[in-house]
Amino acid sequence: MVAITLFSGWLSSVATLFVSTSLIYFLSLLRRAPWKHGAPKRASGWPIVGSIDFYRCRQQFWRSEKNKSASGQFSFSYGPFNIVALSGHAARESFYASRGLDLLPAFYKLYAAAPEIEFFGRDLADTFLQTFKKFVQRDYLAANLGNFVSDASKSLAAIKPNVPMDPFEHVFLLIYQLSHRSLGCNDIADDPKLLRYTMEIVRAIDWTSGFQIMFTGLPTIPRIKKYLAGLKLYRIMNKILKERQRTGRRDTDTMQVLMDQGYSNTLISCFIVAGIFAAVTNTGNQAAWVLCHLAQNRDWYDRVREEVDAVVAKQRQLTGDKDATALQILQQLSMESWEKDFPLVDLALRESIRLNMAGVSFRLNVAPENVEIAGSKEIIPPRTYAVYDMDDIHLDASIYADPRKWDPSRYLPGREEHKKQAHGYLGWGSGLHPCPGQRFAQLEVTLTTVMFMANYDFQLCDKVGRQWTEPLPFVDHDGLLGTKRPKELVHLKCVPRA
Ligand code: HEM
């Protein structure tokens, strides 16, 4: 009896010790620096965890806190992070143009999905970013154009007429393949099974949650799964690298360029995963959205189709190739033509990004001094994060008329709503951190849209092929970030053009 009492006493002490140690550990993960004087007014939030609504119901949280503040700016905490939220014209200028505010370190912490190349040190991360920019420059893209067009043709050929096709799968896979052509390795781009398998792994890595962001270092099951997924990718890449090293086989891809520069296999694998990750999610989903919006808006569908047919007709006349199919004609287009001859496709993409990127921009004040917020006497203190919700301008009815309507005409001369204010369109970034992948993404979306329209008549349907009669679902702008796929799965029914 005494032994049992002693044992249960020991057990409860161990349990108490375990619970209190865990609690202390949890609380230490959420410890944050005290707020500095001069930061905007603090928003409502919970003790310790802070304002969880930022990642749960952001639109309402943002609106209500902004309205409570005289300047429109407010501060909040999220777990260990002190964050200043900016809104309005003058503050947007400070956000996008202040030298002290850096993008990547903030993105890694407040999005917590991307592979962290900063892990290798700031210098190497900068070298990576520079190298990465080189691979998406015009010359490099032009040299790869033949591969891009050939991949797109094969992807189109795999579409079954009249069978519902999910563009957020089919087109996404093509974009993933093109991303490997530019930033990864041809071995993956050339092998359909490996391509799909690795795409699923990349999607598994592109996962984050409010909890994960708050407890950055905590080894939760989803986080462990992410690491294991990353490890799988690393092993696949390492196998390809070793095979090339063993056989001396060379290729013309980014992997080869990095091998020739003498980077280790680990660094090459990490570079490729980080590059693909940056390249694929926004572009893959936007390429699918453009097709869906065109299918829904038949006037724009007709206009873009006319644009495509006119380029095909002109090229046909130039080459005198009367019997060639539209696809064969498109395969002959120059880089210049792909970049210049499809302005309406570009407008369609611009408008799809405005609506379908549930985007918050993140920054960290890495400077030793405060960053002043223009138009107010408030500041972003050093080592403090700053956020700007792109919806603040993209869904502002005084800038974009009827802001939830997909209407690419708003950018045409005479309207040019995006030029009403500085940094009035943020879909490709603005100021000091423009998107380095813009040219590549525009080329990819133009290729997919043009080749699709030249080959197929298509319309929206549901997954069993019933005609889609509802408006397209509006993406969730409340939760986590990036370009989203629609909640209800929209499909396309395609019929080859006569
Ligand atoms: C439709 C496709 C894309 C969209 C809508 C998009 C959008 C953006 C935006 C809005 C930013 C700035 C974010 C901010 O200010 O906080 C950005 C930055 C960035 N994007 Fe893109 N992007 C796309 C495609 C790509 C591609 C294809 C690549 C790579 C090839 C890429 C690589 C990057 C990188 C590395 C940055 C960070 C730049 C820096 O740190 O200064 N993006 N992108």
Coordinates of N, CA and C in Angstrom, one line a residue, residues 59 117 164 196 211 226 259 297 357 491:
Q59 N -9.4 39.7 -43.2 CA -10.0 40.9 -43.8 C -10.8 41.7 -42.7
I117 N 16.7 29.4 -47.6 CA 18.1 29.4 -48.0 C 18.9 30.3 -47.1
P164 N -14.0 16.2 -68.4 CA -13.7 17.4 -67.5 C -12.2 17.3 -67.1
R196 N 5.6 14.0 -61.9 CA 4.3 14.0 -61.0 C 4.7 13.7 -59.6
F211 N -0.5 27.9 -36.6 CA 0.1 27.3 -35.5 C 1.6 27.1 -35.7
K226 N 7.0 17.7 -43.4 CA 7.6 18.6 -44.4 C 9.1 18.3 -44.5
M259 N 26.7 22.6 -61.0 CA 27.7 21.6 -60.8 C 29.0 22.2 -61.3
N297 N -15.8 34.5 -69.0 CA -16.1 35.8 -69.6 C -15.9 35.7 -71.1
M357 N -4.6 36.5 -55.8 CA -3.5 36.4 -54.9 C -3.9 36.9 -53.6
H491 N -13.7 22.8 -63.4 CA -13.1 22.0 -64.4 C -13.3 22.7 -65.8

